[in-house]
XYZ file of C-alpha atoms in Angstrom:
410
model
C -34.160 178.979 -21.851
C -33.690 179.733 -18.174
C -36.238 178.168 -16.533
C -36.179 176.443 -13.572
C -36.561 173.119 -15.086
C -32.999 173.887 -16.553
C -31.597 175.022 -13.785
C -32.177 171.949 -11.935
C -30.934 169.708 -14.816
C -27.791 172.097 -14.545
C -27.354 171.464 -10.708
C -28.252 167.630 -11.293
C -25.390 167.297 -13.350
C -22.917 169.099 -11.155
C -23.731 167.615 -8.150
C -24.162 163.705 -7.072
C -25.234 163.856 -3.724
C -28.243 166.114 -5.371
C -28.939 163.506 -7.948
C -29.476 160.853 -5.000
C -31.313 162.974 -3.024
C -33.596 163.568 -6.328
C -33.913 159.819 -6.435
C -34.813 159.322 -2.883
C -37.499 161.908 -2.648
C -38.997 160.779 -5.643
C -39.354 157.173 -4.509
C -40.572 158.522 -0.817
C -43.206 160.642 -2.600
C -44.089 157.467 -4.262
C -44.851 155.922 -1.207
C -46.489 158.986 0.109
C -48.663 159.384 -2.856
C -49.784 155.602 -2.527
C -50.588 156.224 1.203
C -52.854 158.983 0.707
C -54.691 156.758 -2.352
C -55.367 154.037 0.332
C -56.725 156.603 2.927
C -58.805 158.705 0.558
C -60.076 155.763 -1.464
C -60.850 153.586 1.669
C -62.575 156.557 3.109
C -64.555 157.424 0.285
C -65.713 153.477 -0.002
C -66.712 153.490 3.808
C -68.932 156.566 3.018
C -66.976 159.095 5.707
C -68.345 162.259 6.706
C -67.091 165.351 5.216
C -65.770 166.542 8.601
C -64.069 163.525 8.552
C -62.520 163.777 4.851
C -61.363 167.456 6.338
C -59.826 165.714 9.195
C -57.857 164.052 6.992
C -56.368 167.237 5.268
C -55.777 168.984 8.817
C -53.944 165.875 10.379
C -51.519 166.192 7.072
C -50.308 169.781 8.313
C -50.863 170.297 12.066
C -48.328 167.873 13.526
C -45.607 169.464 11.210
C -45.514 172.581 13.519
C -44.341 170.476 16.457
C -41.979 168.889 13.666
C -40.790 171.761 12.323
C -39.562 172.773 16.026
C -38.183 169.522 16.296
C -36.276 169.640 13.192
C -35.083 172.825 13.890
C -33.323 171.948 16.945
C -32.089 168.497 15.369
C -30.015 170.638 12.697
C -27.942 172.232 15.469
C -26.646 168.872 16.611
C -26.562 166.695 13.189
C -25.922 167.043 9.685
C -28.952 167.639 7.405
C -28.887 164.563 5.663
C -28.638 162.304 8.646
C -31.931 163.727 9.807
C -33.508 163.171 6.628
C -32.255 159.389 6.841
C -34.167 159.154 10.211
C -37.295 160.564 9.048
C -37.312 158.358 6.367
C -36.837 155.135 8.663
C -39.697 156.569 10.898
C -41.835 157.117 7.808
C -41.305 153.466 7.315
C -42.512 151.991 10.659
C -45.376 154.073 10.537
C -47.047 152.245 8.079
C -48.049 149.876 10.676
C -50.903 152.405 11.383
C -52.519 151.792 7.708
C -52.059 148.398 7.759
C -53.850 148.070 10.993
C -56.586 150.186 10.037
C -57.253 148.343 6.849
C -57.366 144.669 8.260
C -59.625 146.051 11.386
C -61.613 148.619 9.237
C -60.339 151.311 11.685
C -60.638 154.714 10.939
C -58.615 156.549 13.527
C -55.714 154.212 12.465
C -55.551 155.525 8.885
C -55.670 159.193 9.851
C -52.765 158.273 12.264
C -50.408 157.859 9.226
C -51.534 161.447 8.265
C -50.686 162.773 11.464
C -47.402 161.036 11.476
C -46.134 161.834 8.135
C -46.893 165.424 8.810
C -44.926 165.240 11.900
C -41.615 163.999 9.668
C -41.963 166.326 6.952
C -42.363 169.171 9.409
C -38.783 167.490 10.926
C -37.275 167.361 7.428
C -37.978 170.692 5.982
C -35.545 172.883 8.043
C -32.940 170.118 7.321
C -33.615 170.121 3.349
C -33.565 174.105 3.294
C -30.244 174.148 5.306
C -29.108 171.279 2.742
C -29.526 173.320 -0.108
C -28.241 176.354 1.294
C -25.249 174.796 2.245
C -24.509 172.428 -0.645
C -25.482 174.561 -3.518
C -23.825 178.067 -4.910
C -25.745 181.533 -4.614
C -26.466 181.091 -8.307
C -27.634 177.445 -8.191
C -30.471 178.366 -5.722
C -33.193 178.397 -8.104
C -32.269 174.621 -8.535
C -33.224 174.260 -4.892
C -36.898 175.753 -5.699
C -37.051 173.188 -8.490
C -36.411 170.374 -6.651
C -38.418 171.288 -3.829
C -41.272 171.473 -5.949
C -40.470 168.286 -7.792
C -40.684 166.831 -4.265
C -43.844 168.429 -3.587
C -45.578 167.321 -6.446
C -44.315 163.991 -6.943
C -45.680 162.968 -3.724
C -49.053 162.841 -5.084
C -48.085 162.815 -8.854
C -46.255 159.583 -8.831
C -48.116 157.806 -6.090
C -51.947 159.078 -6.955
C -51.375 158.147 -10.770
C -50.140 154.525 -9.580
C -52.652 154.649 -7.142
C -55.416 155.581 -9.213
C -54.436 152.887 -11.726
C -53.914 149.983 -9.107
C -56.520 151.009 -6.563
C -59.425 149.098 -7.944
C -56.736 146.003 -9.519
C -54.638 145.744 -6.325
C -55.474 144.881 -2.756
C -54.812 147.843 -0.639
C -52.360 145.895 1.437
C -50.384 145.259 -1.708
C -50.111 148.943 -2.232
C -48.912 149.229 1.362
C -46.106 146.866 0.563
C -45.058 148.849 -2.413
C -45.084 151.670 -0.087
C -42.550 150.167 2.071
C -40.468 149.446 -0.535
C -39.891 152.988 -1.610
C -39.223 154.355 1.924
C -36.604 151.445 2.210
C -35.017 152.518 -1.028
C -35.012 156.145 -0.348
C -33.458 155.748 2.973
C -30.620 153.552 1.226
C -30.418 156.195 -1.452
C -30.035 159.009 1.057
C -26.895 157.009 3.046
C -25.379 156.968 -0.409
C -25.992 161.041 -0.784
C -24.513 161.190 2.899
C -21.161 159.526 1.620
C -20.531 161.767 -1.272
C -21.759 165.006 0.131
C -19.272 167.630 0.681
C -20.647 171.177 2.061
C -18.724 173.429 -0.007
C -15.652 171.442 0.153
C -15.307 171.409 4.029
C -16.811 169.481 7.124
C -19.891 170.822 8.732
C -20.217 172.372 12.021
C -23.396 171.564 13.262
C -23.923 173.671 16.036
C -23.467 176.796 13.823
C -26.400 176.957 11.127
C -29.305 178.024 13.174
C -27.572 179.604 16.235
C -28.119 182.892 14.422
C -30.852 185.088 15.822
C -33.900 185.925 13.814
C -35.868 188.259 15.519
C -38.958 189.650 13.665
C -38.417 193.529 14.283
C -34.865 193.104 13.100
C -36.268 191.809 9.497
C -36.248 193.803 6.411
C -39.655 193.981 4.873
C -38.182 191.732 1.970
C -37.604 189.048 4.329
C -40.652 189.412 6.084
C -42.434 189.093 3.001
C -40.749 185.883 1.902
C -41.505 184.086 5.095
C -45.392 185.474 4.974
C -45.982 184.596 1.311
C -46.164 180.880 1.758
C -48.552 181.080 4.676
C -50.787 183.413 2.594
C -50.912 180.756 -0.041
C -51.530 178.191 2.571
C -54.551 180.050 3.757
C -56.081 180.539 0.280
C -55.245 176.829 -0.745
C -56.337 175.044 1.919
C -59.863 175.505 2.081
C -60.167 174.374 -1.377
C -57.801 171.390 -1.313
C -59.427 170.152 2.061
C -63.044 170.086 0.423
C -61.753 168.312 -2.857
C -62.947 164.618 -1.897
C -66.175 166.141 -0.267
C -66.796 168.079 -3.228
C -66.363 164.995 -5.283
C -69.072 163.545 -3.392
C -71.665 165.935 -4.006
C -70.763 166.248 -7.756
C -71.127 162.518 -7.883
C -72.586 160.679 -4.646
C -73.047 157.123 -6.363
C -69.369 156.904 -7.451
C -67.194 159.762 -5.662
C -63.822 157.614 -5.839
C -64.065 157.821 -9.576
C -63.965 161.569 -9.742
C -62.237 162.339 -6.654
C -58.982 160.331 -7.348
C -58.362 161.665 -10.830
C -58.791 165.147 -9.327
C -56.318 164.622 -7.093
C -53.733 163.470 -9.875
C -54.705 166.569 -11.853
C -54.049 168.933 -9.022
C -50.378 167.111 -8.751
C -49.822 167.435 -12.372
C -50.540 171.105 -12.215
C -48.199 171.693 -9.210
C -45.267 169.663 -11.249
C -45.877 171.928 -14.175
C -46.325 175.672 -13.431
C -42.917 176.341 -11.110
C -40.730 174.501 -13.406
C -41.705 176.447 -16.447
C -40.598 179.914 -14.606
C -37.719 181.898 -15.836
C -34.632 181.112 -12.703
C -33.256 184.509 -13.505
C -36.681 186.307 -12.777
C -37.700 184.572 -9.542
C -36.886 187.462 -7.330
C -39.113 189.773 -9.591
C -42.006 187.391 -9.642
C -41.899 187.404 -5.727
C -42.254 191.336 -5.515
C -44.798 191.603 -8.378
C -48.240 191.690 -6.620
C -50.255 191.877 -9.913
C -48.785 188.570 -10.853
C -49.302 186.698 -7.395
C -52.755 187.940 -6.699
C -53.733 187.046 -10.458
C -52.076 183.484 -9.425
C -54.140 182.916 -6.577
C -57.365 184.346 -8.260
C -57.039 181.821 -10.854
C -56.654 179.024 -8.362
C -59.854 180.159 -6.622
C -61.470 180.493 -10.355
C -60.586 177.099 -10.808
C -62.138 175.629 -7.969
C -65.136 177.382 -8.195
C -65.694 176.329 -11.890
C -65.582 172.491 -10.552
C -69.177 171.666 -10.762
C -68.834 171.840 -14.510
C -67.533 168.199 -13.741
C -70.802 166.869 -13.044
C -71.782 167.461 -17.131
C -67.882 166.678 -18.063
C -65.126 165.332 -15.803
C -62.446 166.256 -18.024
C -63.721 169.939 -17.793
C -63.131 169.354 -14.053
C -59.631 167.954 -14.519
C -58.593 170.797 -16.710
C -59.914 173.486 -13.978
C -57.931 171.779 -11.212
C -54.739 171.589 -13.188
C -54.726 174.901 -14.429
C -55.754 176.045 -10.629
C -52.316 174.185 -9.267
C -50.302 175.477 -12.109
C -51.141 178.971 -11.010
C -50.785 178.316 -7.005
C -47.735 176.642 -7.396
C -45.768 179.737 -9.237
C -46.685 181.523 -5.857
C -45.129 178.327 -4.108
C -42.129 178.776 -6.076
C -41.408 182.233 -5.650
C -42.027 181.986 -1.709
C -39.589 179.061 -1.332
C -36.801 180.713 -3.326
C -37.564 183.933 -1.172
C -36.449 182.086 1.736
C -33.527 180.505 0.476
C -32.705 183.941 -1.282
C -32.900 186.307 1.281
C -31.725 184.392 4.516
C -27.939 183.796 5.461
C -26.906 180.285 6.166
C -27.105 180.898 9.890
C -30.846 181.828 9.509
C -32.327 180.000 6.645
C -33.226 176.511 8.747
C -34.900 178.797 11.318
C -36.842 181.086 8.872
C -37.962 177.989 6.893
C -39.111 176.276 9.913
C -41.017 179.692 10.600
C -42.572 179.603 6.919
C -43.612 175.861 7.506
C -45.242 176.850 11.033
C -46.858 179.759 9.417
C -48.343 177.681 6.536
C -49.723 175.053 9.127
C -51.580 177.963 11.402
C -53.071 179.716 8.683
C -53.884 176.629 6.838
C -55.376 174.822 10.132
C -57.478 178.012 10.744
C -58.951 178.376 7.442
C -59.559 174.482 6.981
C -61.270 174.440 10.755
C -63.594 177.130 9.749
C -64.177 175.454 6.371
C -64.853 172.191 7.933
C -67.682 174.079 10.321
C -69.305 175.775 7.298
C -69.111 172.436 5.295
C -70.894 170.391 7.813
C -73.708 172.932 8.325
C -73.888 174.360 4.726
C -72.520 171.872 2.333
C -68.961 171.579 0.419
C -69.639 174.018 -1.756
C -71.337 176.552 0.132
C -67.577 176.298 2.214
C -65.596 176.524 -0.767
C -67.279 179.648 -1.869
C -67.294 181.744 1.298
C -64.000 180.817 2.457
C -62.049 181.222 -0.689
C -63.060 184.656 -1.065
C -62.769 186.026 2.420
C -58.576 184.043 2.422
C -58.173 185.711 -1.245
C -59.437 188.833 -0.136
C -57.110 188.667 3.036
C -53.749 187.945 0.902
C -54.718 190.703 -1.197
C -54.680 192.981 1.576
C -51.140 191.166 2.918
C -49.713 191.438 -0.363
C -50.735 195.434 -0.563
C -49.382 196.204 2.902
C -45.890 194.436 2.597
C -45.465 196.442 -0.824
C -46.634 199.681 0.697
C -44.647 199.338 3.610
C -41.609 198.490 1.160
C -42.277 201.797 -0.823
C -42.157 203.907 2.311
C -39.159 202.454 3.700
C -37.131 202.545 0.084
C -38.829 206.200 -0.686
């Protein structure tokens, strides 16, 4: 089998720096997941409004727009690993916000850490994309997709899993201490990765990577599609994911955390499992298959539509969310692979940053509309209306890019 999982294993055996990077981001993701559990758990215990819960989700994205601009600029001056070390150290210092929020019952302080983490994620994404493009051979790029999937999923998979188990057993301040240790250990591992990293056996030239011009009109349809695929996924997925805690409140108003936190764990488990089972040799074909991509987005939407089954059976709800995120992250894997595959090294950081900003903008618009509808009509009304609208919009986008490519190649 030539799955993404096996492609990643082969690359990890070959590259020591990649192993250290993987260890570092697994630890960092553990901390980020714990932070998310602390924030959502406390807000649910404090009976925050649906608008506040949705604002947490928006704050976990919007600052990333500015961060990606900074990250793109930093890639012209510093090596990618130095940027990643810098963001881990800043992430460690940002834990002062949730600490203050917990000690003083301050909701804005809890929200501030979400914004800070989003900013740092935006800074690190272009650097991570450039690092994979430089450090891996052309035939190893599927391993980069698998690594990004692992990083993305483990943020909540490990942190949420541990957080769900410990949230009612350990004080939130103790969980923050574990969070701080994870950031410190991650930074130390990245320092080790920087010491052994060799960019294809040559010294880096920092000024070159992102100076290549990237003009939208000059891009091929395949390149445009690669950039637009992730924003389309964000538009479809953001309303449902932002509403998840509020949906749990409507289903189990007396004990929302008991349902919401396991649902977050099921979400991340699906995010991890789905992409790693894809055939690494067929990723390019998958990214061009409109029927497959639309089917995955439809399965995701359907999974959330069936979430009210959790009122009768919590297990049914967990299964629905798990399946939904297996499907959505197949689309995520093809999108991230497309950016790495279809852009040269001089443009890949800029293309990755552009796709990141597109995700943020589409997610912000769809989530903002969702918040308004949820505040006035309820969480499930917002879910059904926005999910159907964004799914239809994504279908039109896929059809247009496919149709244009047929005309250009015909």
